Amino acid sequence: MKLKAVFVAGGMPNVTYVDRNHLSLEKKFRTELAEGYKIVAITGPTKSGKTVLCRKVIPAADCIWVDGGQVENPDDFWTSIVRSLRIPTEESENITGSATFSWQAIIGIKSQITAGSTVKYPAPTKKEILTAMRSSELTLVVDDFHYLSPAIQQEVVRSLKSEIFDGLTVVFIAVPHRAFDTISAEPEMEGRYAHITIPPWSIDDLLSIPAKGFPKLGMTVPDQICRKMGVEALQSPLLMQRFCGRVCTHYEIIETIKPARNFDPTDAILEDIYKDVAKQFGFPTFEKLAKGPQSRSKRNPRRLKDGSGSLDIYQAILMAVGKTGPKSKLHYDEIRDNLKDLLQEVDIPQKHEVSNALGHMESIAKEKIKGEPVIEWSSDYLYITDPFLRFFMKWSNIKDFSFAE
Ligand SMILES: Nc1ncnc2c1ncn2[C@@H]1O[C@H](COP(=O)(O)OP(=O)(O)O)[C@@H](O)[C@H]1O
Ligand SMILES: [Mg+2]
């Protein structure tokens, strides 16, 4: 068996798929789908396994998948469904595929067929598209629903309402942050909306990934090593999959070995893996925050205590935050203490300056970075909700990055 069929970071895992049975996620989801007549909303933190759960439970042939990230206007939404349904828009008379046939049966033949000529089908209406889906018992899945603008969300929910009443099954996937305000705003949707939350991954949940994967490759890796990786994965199954894969490639194992062997990577090897993985995750987000808002005035350089150079206030704050671990929730006092350790006394920013900069970073997180805000600054507490940002800050040297103007 090949390595990439075992540890899958960023796609659909099969061998290392973990059902986290104690949470009954699959069961809850199947129950809602079986009951029908509602929108089933799946929410959970970024990269926590929302798409994976959905793909596992609903076979690809039974659903039409719309990617919220690809939808810029309402037309994109409907055309992407039409494309997946393979509804013809134009066809020669003597070629009649089965898809065409069932489609004609649903909408009726709208154009007169003249022998030998090309038949043009008029663009189907929303109602026809949805009826076609319902008749073929296809589930509509809208992944990353939070990427749709509120106006499109509203339009979609309104168009779906009556079809849901008639039995169309709809699944929305989103990060939790106010994603479903548009649904609750529709009065008739009350009671026709079910919510399934994907909880964060515990270390034991994460440990199932190496437990399933390594033996398939003929590898034994001590439990305490896997546990160390589980801690560094910061509740992310994606990071855990990646670490396991990197342990394999470190020993040049790219497919199952026989006989099975024991592997015991040192801390230094693991740290190299983390540093290397950190280069692939979190940087684009970090870079946007570290640049701060566009401003014409030059920022004061803050000289480092160790004499190795200077940082502007945004970079200095992020570096101070990184030195806390970084934790997912930290108080201003901890940031200040770390700024004191980092910067020369005269260059340490005042509280209002730090607060101001963090406020700007929060706005950048809300306005310039897609998805759920990666950081939040409120009542003297900084919340870092994105595990990849935390991981990046822990394992990369912020001073290594130059920030182009
Ligand atoms: N149930 C699972 N078992 C094993 N690995 C998983 C599981 N769910 C997610 N992962 C890992 O995390 C990655 C991201 O999952 P995904 O479903 O795409 O996240 P989301 O849709 O929540 O952003 C997957 O590619 C896989 O590496
Ligand atoms: Mg997803």
GROMACS .gro file of C-alpha atoms and ligand atoms in nm:
model
  433
    1MET     CA    1   0.000   0.000   0.000
    2LYS     CA    2   0.124   0.348  -0.087
    3LEU     CA    3   0.190   0.613   0.177
    4LYS     CA    4  -0.045   0.864   0.017
    5ALA     CA    5  -0.329   0.613   0.033
    6VAL     CA    6  -0.275   0.588   0.409
    7PHE     CA    7  -0.203   0.932   0.552
    8VAL     CA    8  -0.411   1.189   0.369
    9ALA     CA    9  -0.364   1.553   0.466
   10GLY     CA   10  -0.607   1.774   0.281
   11GLY     CA   11  -0.818   1.513   0.103
   12MET     CA   12  -1.051   1.228   0.189
   13PRO     CA   13  -0.883   0.973   0.416
   14ASN     CA   14  -0.992   0.615   0.382
   15VAL     CA   15  -0.757   0.386   0.577
   16THR     CA   16  -0.704   0.653   0.843
   17TYR     CA   17  -1.061   0.779   0.851
   18VAL     CA   18  -1.158   0.814   1.218
   19ASP     CA   19  -1.529   0.804   1.296
   20ARG     CA   20  -1.496   0.932   1.656
   21ASN     CA   21  -1.779   0.699   1.739
   22HIS     CA   22  -1.812   0.834   2.095
   23LEU     CA   23  -1.951   1.155   1.944
   24SER     CA   24  -2.205   0.973   1.721
   25LEU     CA   25  -2.147   1.225   1.443
   26GLU     CA   26  -2.228   0.986   1.162
   27LYS     CA   27  -2.533   0.859   1.344
   28LYS     CA   28  -2.668   1.207   1.416
   29PHE     CA   29  -2.614   1.307   1.056
   30ARG     CA   30  -2.776   0.993   0.914
   31THR     CA   31  -3.074   1.043   1.146
   32GLU     CA   32  -3.131   1.398   1.022
   33LEU     CA   33  -3.099   1.290   0.660
   34ALA     CA   34  -3.339   1.001   0.712
   35GLU     CA   35  -3.593   1.234   0.874
   36GLY     CA   36  -3.566   1.484   0.589
   37TYR     CA   37  -3.773   1.798   0.527
   38LYS     CA   38  -3.507   2.029   0.666
   39ILE     CA   39  -3.177   2.197   0.613
   40VAL     CA   40  -2.905   2.005   0.795
   41ALA     CA   41  -2.631   2.244   0.898
   42ILE     CA   42  -2.288   2.108   0.984
   43THR     CA   43  -2.059   2.347   1.164
   44GLY     CA   44  -1.718   2.317   1.321
   45PRO     CA   45  -1.378   2.481   1.335
   46THR     CA   46  -1.170   2.516   1.023
   47LYS     CA   47  -1.031   2.182   0.898
   48SER     CA   48  -1.203   1.980   1.169
   49GLY     CA   49  -1.351   1.725   0.929
   50LYS     CA   50  -1.680   1.878   0.812
   51THR     CA   51  -1.628   1.800   0.444
   52VAL     CA   52  -1.484   1.459   0.527
   53LEU     CA   53  -1.788   1.367   0.739
   54CYS     CA   54  -2.023   1.471   0.465
   55ARG     CA   55  -1.840   1.279   0.196
   56LYS     CA   56  -1.830   0.974   0.417
   57VAL     CA   57  -2.202   0.975   0.492
   58ILE     CA   58  -2.343   1.080   0.153
   59PRO     CA   59  -2.210   0.882  -0.145
   60ALA     CA   60  -2.086   1.109  -0.424
   61ALA     CA   61  -2.346   0.971  -0.665
   62ASP     CA   62  -2.627   1.074  -0.431
   63CYS     CA   63  -2.550   1.441  -0.402
   64ILE     CA   64  -2.490   1.759  -0.589
   65TRP     CA   65  -2.202   1.944  -0.435
   66VAL     CA   66  -2.177   2.323  -0.455
   67ASP     CA   67  -1.855   2.480  -0.336
   68GLY     CA   68  -1.932   2.809  -0.161
   69GLY     CA   69  -1.583   2.935  -0.241
   70GLN     CA   70  -1.661   2.923  -0.613
   71VAL     CA   71  -1.983   3.120  -0.593
   72GLU     CA   72  -1.953   3.493  -0.657
   73ASN     CA   73  -2.308   3.567  -0.767
   74PRO     CA   74  -2.645   3.385  -0.763
   75ASP     CA   75  -2.595   3.269  -1.122
   76ASP     CA   76  -2.279   3.079  -1.028
   77PHE     CA   77  -2.479   2.891  -0.769
   78TRP     CA   78  -2.747   2.771  -1.009
   79THR     CA   79  -2.514   2.708  -1.302
   80SER     CA   80  -2.293   2.493  -1.086
   81ILE     CA   81  -2.594   2.276  -0.999
   82VAL     CA   82  -2.703   2.257  -1.362
   83ARG     CA   83  -2.352   2.153  -1.460
   84SER     CA   84  -2.343   1.876  -1.198
   85LEU     CA   85  -2.686   1.754  -1.303
   86ARG     CA   86  -2.558   1.735  -1.658
   87ILE     CA   87  -2.867   1.898  -1.794
   88PRO     CA   88  -2.811   1.958  -2.162
   89THR     CA   89  -2.854   2.307  -2.296
   90GLU     CA   90  -2.809   2.210  -2.655
   91GLU     CA   91  -2.825   1.877  -2.827
   92SER     CA   92  -2.860   1.721  -3.164
   93GLU     CA   93  -3.195   1.550  -3.212
   94ASN     CA   94  -3.071   1.200  -3.280
   95ILE     CA   95  -2.844   1.179  -2.977
   96THR     CA   96  -3.060   1.109  -2.680
   97GLY     CA   97  -2.882   1.009  -2.365
   98SER     CA   98  -3.066   0.891  -2.059
   99ALA     CA   99  -2.988   1.209  -1.870
  100THR     CA  100  -3.162   1.403  -2.143
  101PHE     CA  101  -3.455   1.172  -2.135
  102SER     CA  102  -3.520   1.203  -1.765
  103TRP     CA  103  -3.464   1.573  -1.782
  104GLN     CA  104  -3.719   1.605  -2.061
  105ALA     CA  105  -3.959   1.396  -1.864
  106ILE     CA  106  -3.927   1.636  -1.575
  107ILE     CA  107  -3.956   1.967  -1.750
  108GLY     CA  108  -4.143   1.854  -2.057
  109ILE     CA  109  -4.011   1.921  -2.405
  110LYS     CA  110  -4.000   2.292  -2.432
  111SER     CA  111  -3.873   2.324  -2.785
  112GLN     CA  112  -4.012   2.189  -3.105
  113ILE     CA  113  -3.785   1.921  -3.246
  114THR     CA  114  -3.728   1.950  -3.618
  115ALA     CA  115  -3.564   1.657  -3.787
  116GLY     CA  116  -3.189   1.685  -3.821
  117SER     CA  117  -3.163   2.014  -3.643
  118THR     CA  118  -3.005   2.103  -3.314
  119VAL     CA  119  -3.237   2.126  -3.021
  120LYS     CA  120  -3.175   2.412  -2.785
  121TYR     CA  121  -3.307   2.365  -2.438
  122PRO     CA  122  -3.405   2.682  -2.262
  123ALA     CA  123  -3.219   2.750  -1.940
  124PRO     CA  124  -3.405   2.569  -1.665
  125THR     CA  125  -3.569   2.773  -1.394
  126LYS     CA  126  -3.465   2.737  -1.031
  127LYS     CA  127  -3.784   2.551  -0.962
  128GLU     CA  128  -3.714   2.303  -1.241
  129ILE     CA  129  -3.359   2.246  -1.120
  130LEU     CA  130  -3.472   2.175  -0.768
  131THR     CA  131  -3.761   1.956  -0.878
  132ALA     CA  132  -3.521   1.755  -1.093
  133MET     CA  133  -3.297   1.703  -0.792
  134ARG     CA  134  -3.582   1.602  -0.569
  135SER     CA  135  -3.720   1.353  -0.822
  136SER     CA  136  -3.378   1.190  -0.855
  137GLU     CA  137  -3.346   1.187  -0.474
  138LEU     CA  138  -3.028   1.390  -0.488
  139THR     CA  139  -2.912   1.576  -0.179
  140LEU     CA  140  -2.796   1.933  -0.225
  141VAL     CA  141  -2.474   2.000  -0.034
  142VAL     CA  142  -2.346   2.356  -0.009
  143ASP     CA  143  -1.992   2.336   0.128
  144ASP     CA  144  -1.835   2.643   0.290
  145PHE     CA  145  -2.171   2.817   0.296
  146HIS     CA  146  -2.010   3.104   0.490
  147TYR     CA  147  -1.824   3.208   0.175
  148LEU     CA  148  -2.154   3.311   0.013
  149SER     CA  149  -2.243   3.676   0.062
  150PRO     CA  150  -2.540   3.735   0.295
  151ALA     CA  151  -2.750   3.842  -0.006
  152ILE     CA  152  -2.680   3.517  -0.192
  153GLN     CA  153  -2.734   3.313   0.124
  154GLN     CA  154  -3.075   3.471   0.160
  155GLU     CA  155  -3.163   3.417  -0.204
  156VAL     CA  156  -3.060   3.051  -0.181
  157VAL     CA  157  -3.252   2.984   0.140
  158ARG     CA  158  -3.565   3.152  -0.001
  159SER     CA  159  -3.548   2.951  -0.323
  160LEU     CA  160  -3.504   2.627  -0.132
  161LYS     CA  161  -3.785   2.673   0.118
  162SER     CA  162  -4.074   2.525  -0.072
  163GLU     CA  163  -3.867   2.241  -0.220
  164ILE     CA  164  -3.757   2.141   0.128
  165PHE     CA  165  -4.123   2.130   0.221
  166ASP     CA  166  -4.174   1.893  -0.072
  167GLY     CA  167  -3.889   1.669   0.034
  168LEU     CA  168  -3.561   1.802  -0.105
  169THR     CA  169  -3.274   1.726   0.132
  170VAL     CA  170  -3.028   2.010   0.183
  171VAL     CA  171  -2.698   2.016   0.373
  172PHE     CA  172  -2.506   2.334   0.451
  173ILE     CA  173  -2.148   2.318   0.579
  174ALA     CA  174  -1.993   2.619   0.751
  175VAL     CA  175  -1.767   2.748   1.025
  176PRO     CA  176  -1.973   2.848   1.329
  177HIS     CA  177  -1.928   3.222   1.316
  178ARG     CA  178  -2.278   3.359   1.257
  179ALA     CA  179  -2.301   3.143   0.946
  180PHE     CA  180  -2.668   3.069   0.971
  181ASP     CA  181  -2.817   3.403   1.066
  182THR     CA  182  -2.977   3.412   0.723
  183ILE     CA  183  -3.163   3.089   0.787
  184SER     CA  184  -3.293   3.188   1.126
  185ALA     CA  185  -3.404   3.517   0.973
  186GLU     CA  186  -3.653   3.329   0.753
  187PRO     CA  187  -3.967   3.280   0.960
  188GLU     CA  188  -4.093   2.965   0.785
  189MET     CA  189  -3.764   2.789   0.842
  190GLU     CA  190  -3.840   2.744   1.208
  191GLY     CA  191  -3.827   2.376   1.301
  192ARG     CA  192  -3.699   2.291   0.955
  193TYR     CA  193  -3.340   2.330   1.039
  194ALA     CA  194  -3.113   2.086   1.223
  195HIS     CA  195  -2.768   2.163   1.352
  196ILE     CA  196  -2.477   1.921   1.392
  197THR     CA  197  -2.161   2.055   1.552
  198ILE     CA  198  -1.823   1.898   1.498
  199PRO     CA  199  -1.637   1.923   1.829
  200PRO     CA  200  -1.262   1.981   1.846
  201TRP     CA  201  -1.040   1.673   1.829
  202SER     CA  202  -0.909   1.533   2.156
  203ILE     CA  203  -0.561   1.382   2.173
  204ASP     CA  204  -0.716   1.036   2.189
  205ASP     CA  205  -0.921   1.108   1.875
  206LEU     CA  206  -0.603   1.222   1.701
  207LEU     CA  207  -0.414   0.911   1.816
  208SER     CA  208  -0.649   0.693   1.612
  209ILE     CA  209  -0.487   0.835   1.297
  210PRO     CA  210  -0.137   0.687   1.359
  211ALA     CA  211  -0.294   0.380   1.523
  212LYS     CA  212  -0.476   0.299   1.200
  213GLY     CA  213  -0.212   0.418   0.956
  214PHE     CA  214   0.133   0.304   1.071
  215PRO     CA  215   0.049  -0.070   1.091
  216LYS     CA  216  -0.083  -0.058   0.733
  217LEU     CA  217   0.262   0.055   0.623
  218GLY     CA  218   0.438  -0.209   0.831
  219MET     CA  219   0.561   0.049   1.080
  220THR     CA  220   0.548   0.053   1.458
  221VAL     CA  221   0.589   0.390   1.623
  222PRO     CA  222   0.588   0.409   2.005
  223ASP     CA  223   0.277   0.544   2.166
  224GLN     CA  224   0.457   0.827   2.344
  225ILE     CA  225   0.590   0.957   2.011
  226CYS     CA  226   0.240   0.962   1.865
  227ARG     CA  227   0.118   1.135   2.177
  228LYS     CA  228   0.380   1.409   2.138
  229MET     CA  229   0.263   1.466   1.782
  230GLY     CA  230  -0.096   1.469   1.908
  231VAL     CA  231  -0.012   1.758   2.143
  232GLU     CA  232   0.158   1.959   1.868
  233ALA     CA  233  -0.133   1.901   1.630
  234LEU     CA  234  -0.338   2.156   1.830
  235GLN     CA  235  -0.664   1.960   1.783
  236SER     CA  236  -0.621   1.948   1.408
  237PRO     CA  237  -0.658   1.611   1.231
  238LEU     CA  238  -0.502   1.771   0.924
  239LEU     CA  239  -0.179   1.848   1.110
  240MET     CA  240  -0.178   1.499   1.264
  241GLN     CA  241  -0.213   1.338   0.920
  242ARG     CA  242   0.072   1.554   0.792
  243PHE     CA  243   0.304   1.475   1.085
  244CYS     CA  244   0.248   1.101   1.043
  245GLY     CA  245   0.317   1.127   0.672
  246ARG     CA  246   0.636   1.318   0.742
  247VAL     CA  247   0.758   1.056   0.989
  248CYS     CA  248   0.723   0.802   0.708
  249THR     CA  249   0.906   1.012   0.449
  250HIS     CA  250   1.179   1.093   0.701
  251TYR     CA  251   1.262   0.720   0.699
  252GLU     CA  252   1.195   0.703   0.326
  253ILE     CA  253   0.897   0.476   0.371
  254ILE     CA  254   0.665   0.546   0.081
  255GLU     CA  255   0.487   0.211   0.073
  256THR     CA  256   0.426  -0.087   0.298
  257ILE     CA  257   0.743  -0.258   0.417
  258LYS     CA  258   0.783  -0.625   0.499
  259PRO     CA  259   0.868  -0.738   0.759
  260ALA     CA  260   0.731  -0.468   0.988
  261ARG     CA  261   0.988  -0.250   1.165
  262ASN     CA  262   1.007  -0.027   1.465
  263PHE     CA  263   1.069   0.348   1.427
  264ASP     CA  264   1.151   0.579   1.713
  265PRO     CA  265   1.210   0.937   1.595
  266THR     CA  266   1.403   1.164   1.834
  267ASP     CA  267   1.273   1.501   1.952
  268ALA     CA  268   1.514   1.670   1.712
  269ILE     CA  269   1.363   1.481   1.419
  270LEU     CA  270   1.012   1.570   1.530
  271GLU     CA  271   1.103   1.936   1.572
  272ASP     CA  272   1.247   1.946   1.223
  273ILE     CA  273   0.921   1.802   1.097
  274TYR     CA  274   0.716   2.066   1.281
  275LYS     CA  275   0.934   2.349   1.152
  276ASP     CA  276   0.907   2.221   0.801
  277VAL     CA  277   0.531   2.173   0.820
  278ALA     CA  278   0.493   2.523   0.969
  279LYS     CA  279   0.624   2.661   0.642
  280GLN     CA  280   0.317   2.524   0.465
  281PHE     CA  281   0.051   2.624   0.712
  282GLY     CA  282  -0.054   2.953   0.855
  283PHE     CA  283   0.190   3.181   0.675
  284PRO     CA  284  -0.051   3.366   0.443
  285THR     CA  285  -0.271   3.448   0.741
  286PHE     CA  286   0.023   3.549   0.954
  287GLU     CA  287   0.165   3.769   0.682
  288LYS     CA  288  -0.160   3.964   0.645
  289LEU     CA  289  -0.173   4.029   1.019
  290ALA     CA  290   0.196   4.115   1.043
  291LYS     CA  291   0.170   4.376   0.770
  292GLY     CA  292  -0.094   4.563   0.965
  293PRO     CA  293  -0.329   4.810   0.799
  294GLN     CA  294  -0.212   5.013   0.502
  295SER     CA  295  -0.091   5.342   0.638
  296ARG     CA  296   0.112   5.620   0.486
  297SER     CA  297   0.308   5.712   0.796
  298LYS     CA  298   0.613   5.504   0.870
  299ARG     CA  299   0.592   5.296   1.185
  300ASN     CA  300   0.846   5.341   1.461
  301PRO     CA  301   1.104   5.068   1.456
  302ARG     CA  302   1.112   4.883   1.789
  303ARG     CA  303   1.463   4.769   1.863
  304LEU     CA  304   1.513   4.418   1.993
  305LYS     CA  305   1.684   4.371   2.329
  306ASP     CA  306   1.929   4.119   2.186
  307GLY     CA  307   2.053   4.375   1.935
  308SER     CA  308   1.957   4.159   1.637
  309GLY     CA  309   1.751   4.427   1.464
  310SER     CA  310   1.412   4.589   1.496
  311LEU     CA  311   1.047   4.515   1.428
  312ASP     CA  312   0.745   4.734   1.380
  313ILE     CA  313   0.468   4.720   1.639
  314TYR     CA  314   0.265   4.456   1.452
  315GLN     CA  315   0.555   4.219   1.413
  316ALA     CA  316   0.668   4.280   1.772
  317ILE     CA  317   0.324   4.200   1.911
  318LEU     CA  318   0.296   3.883   1.705
  319MET     CA  319   0.638   3.775   1.818
  320ALA     CA  320   0.547   3.841   2.182
  321VAL     CA  321   0.226   3.645   2.136
  322GLY     CA  322   0.421   3.362   1.973
  323LYS     CA  323   0.642   3.341   2.281
  324THR     CA  324   0.343   3.247   2.497
  325GLY     CA  325   0.317   2.912   2.322
  326PRO     CA  326   0.104   3.063   2.175
  327LYS     CA  327  -0.204   2.996   2.380
  328SER     CA  328  -0.547   3.017   2.221
  329LYS     CA  329  -0.660   3.276   2.479
  330LEU     CA  330  -0.426   3.522   2.644
  331HIS     CA  331  -0.451   3.835   2.853
  332TYR     CA  332  -0.288   4.166   2.769
  333ASP     CA  333  -0.053   4.128   3.069
  334GLU     CA  334   0.108   3.823   2.912
  335ILE     CA  335   0.160   4.005   2.586
  336ARG     CA  336   0.309   4.303   2.772
  337ASP     CA  337   0.546   4.079   2.972
  338ASN     CA  338   0.673   3.921   2.654
  339LEU     CA  339   0.711   4.257   2.482
  340LYS     CA  340   0.926   4.362   2.778
  341ASP     CA  341   1.146   4.057   2.734
  342LEU     CA  342   1.173   4.118   2.364
  343LEU     CA  343   1.227   4.490   2.317
  344GLN     CA  344   1.457   4.758   2.448
  345GLU     CA  345   1.294   4.943   2.734
  346VAL     CA  346   1.246   5.277   2.549
  347ASP     CA  347   1.083   5.102   2.254
  348ILE     CA  348   0.817   4.907   2.443
  349PRO     CA  349   0.476   5.020   2.319
  350GLN     CA  350   0.216   5.168   2.554
  351LYS     CA  351  -0.097   4.972   2.635
  352HIS     CA  352  -0.315   5.189   2.412
  353GLU     CA  353  -0.076   5.134   2.122
  354VAL     CA  354  -0.084   4.757   2.168
  355SER     CA  355  -0.460   4.760   2.199
  356ASN     CA  356  -0.493   4.976   1.891
  357ALA     CA  357  -0.268   4.747   1.685
  358LEU     CA  358  -0.455   4.435   1.800
  359GLY     CA  359  -0.782   4.607   1.709
  360HIS     CA  360  -0.647   4.667   1.360
  361MET     CA  361  -0.536   4.306   1.333
  362GLU     CA  362  -0.883   4.194   1.435
  363SER     CA  363  -1.031   4.406   1.156
  364ILE     CA  364  -0.787   4.256   0.908
  365ALA     CA  365  -0.891   3.909   1.028
  366LYS     CA  366  -1.255   3.997   0.972
  367GLU     CA  367  -1.228   4.182   0.645
  368LYS     CA  368  -0.924   4.053   0.461
  369ILE     CA  369  -0.915   3.685   0.554
  370LYS     CA  370  -1.186   3.446   0.437
  371GLY     CA  371  -1.378   3.232   0.683
  372GLU     CA  372  -1.407   3.264   1.056
  373PRO     CA  373  -1.192   3.545   1.202
  374VAL     CA  374  -0.857   3.393   1.300
  375ILE     CA  375  -0.809   3.628   1.595
  376GLU     CA  376  -1.032   3.833   1.818
  377TRP     CA  377  -0.933   4.111   2.058
  378SER     CA  378  -1.188   4.193   2.320
  379SER     CA  379  -1.184   4.317   2.682
  380ASP     CA  380  -0.805   4.282   2.712
  381TYR     CA  381  -0.808   3.924   2.587
  382LEU     CA  382  -0.667   3.798   2.262
  383TYR     CA  383  -0.828   3.486   2.117
  384ILE     CA  384  -0.645   3.292   1.847
  385THR     CA  385  -0.904   3.064   1.694
  386ASP     CA  386  -0.703   2.933   1.400
  387PRO     CA  387  -0.486   2.632   1.489
  388PHE     CA  388  -0.265   2.681   1.184
  389LEU     CA  389  -0.182   3.035   1.286
  390ARG     CA  390  -0.088   2.916   1.633
  391PHE     CA  391   0.116   2.633   1.489
  392PHE     CA  392   0.294   2.869   1.252
  393MET     CA  393   0.375   3.115   1.529
  394LYS     CA  394   0.516   2.844   1.749
  395TRP     CA  395   0.742   2.678   1.494
  396SER     CA  396   0.868   2.951   1.269
  397ASN     CA  397   1.108   3.225   1.345
  398ILE     CA  398   0.921   3.545   1.282
  399LYS     CA  399   1.244   3.733   1.222
  400ASP     CA  400   1.311   3.506   0.920
  401PHE     CA  401   1.029   3.667   0.731
  402SER     CA  402   1.077   3.992   0.556
  403PHE     CA  403   0.767   4.190   0.495
  404ALA     CA  404   0.757   4.351   0.156
  405GLU     CA  405   0.596   4.692   0.145
  406LIG     N1  406  -1.265   1.181   1.033
  406LIG     C1  407  -1.138   1.203   0.998
  406LIG     N2  408  -1.046   1.106   1.011
  406LIG     C2  409  -0.917   1.128   0.976
  406LIG     N3  410  -0.871   1.244   0.927
  406LIG     C3  411  -0.958   1.346   0.912
  406LIG     C4  412  -1.096   1.331   0.948
  406LIG     N4  413  -1.159   1.447   0.924
  406LIG     C5  414  -1.066   1.532   0.876
  406LIG     N5  415  -0.945   1.473   0.867
  406LIG     C6  416  -0.820   1.536   0.817
  406LIG     O1  417  -0.838   1.677   0.818
  406LIG     C7  418  -0.837   1.726   0.683
  406LIG     C8  419  -0.938   1.838   0.670
  406LIG     O2  420  -1.070   1.789   0.680
  406LIG     P1  421  -1.193   1.863   0.610
  406LIG     O3  422  -1.311   1.775   0.620
  406LIG     O4  423  -1.153   1.906   0.474
  406LIG     O5  424  -1.208   1.990   0.703
  406LIG     P2  425  -1.322   2.102   0.700
  406LIG     O6  426  -1.418   2.069   0.590
  406LIG     O7  427  -1.384   2.098   0.837
  406LIG     O8  428  -1.248   2.230   0.677
  406LIG     C9  429  -0.863   1.606   0.596
  406LIG     O9  430  -0.809   1.623   0.467
  406LIG    C10  431  -0.792   1.497   0.673
  406LIG    O10  432  -0.653   1.505   0.653
  407MG      MG  433  -1.437   2.174   0.407
   0.00000   0.00000   0.00000
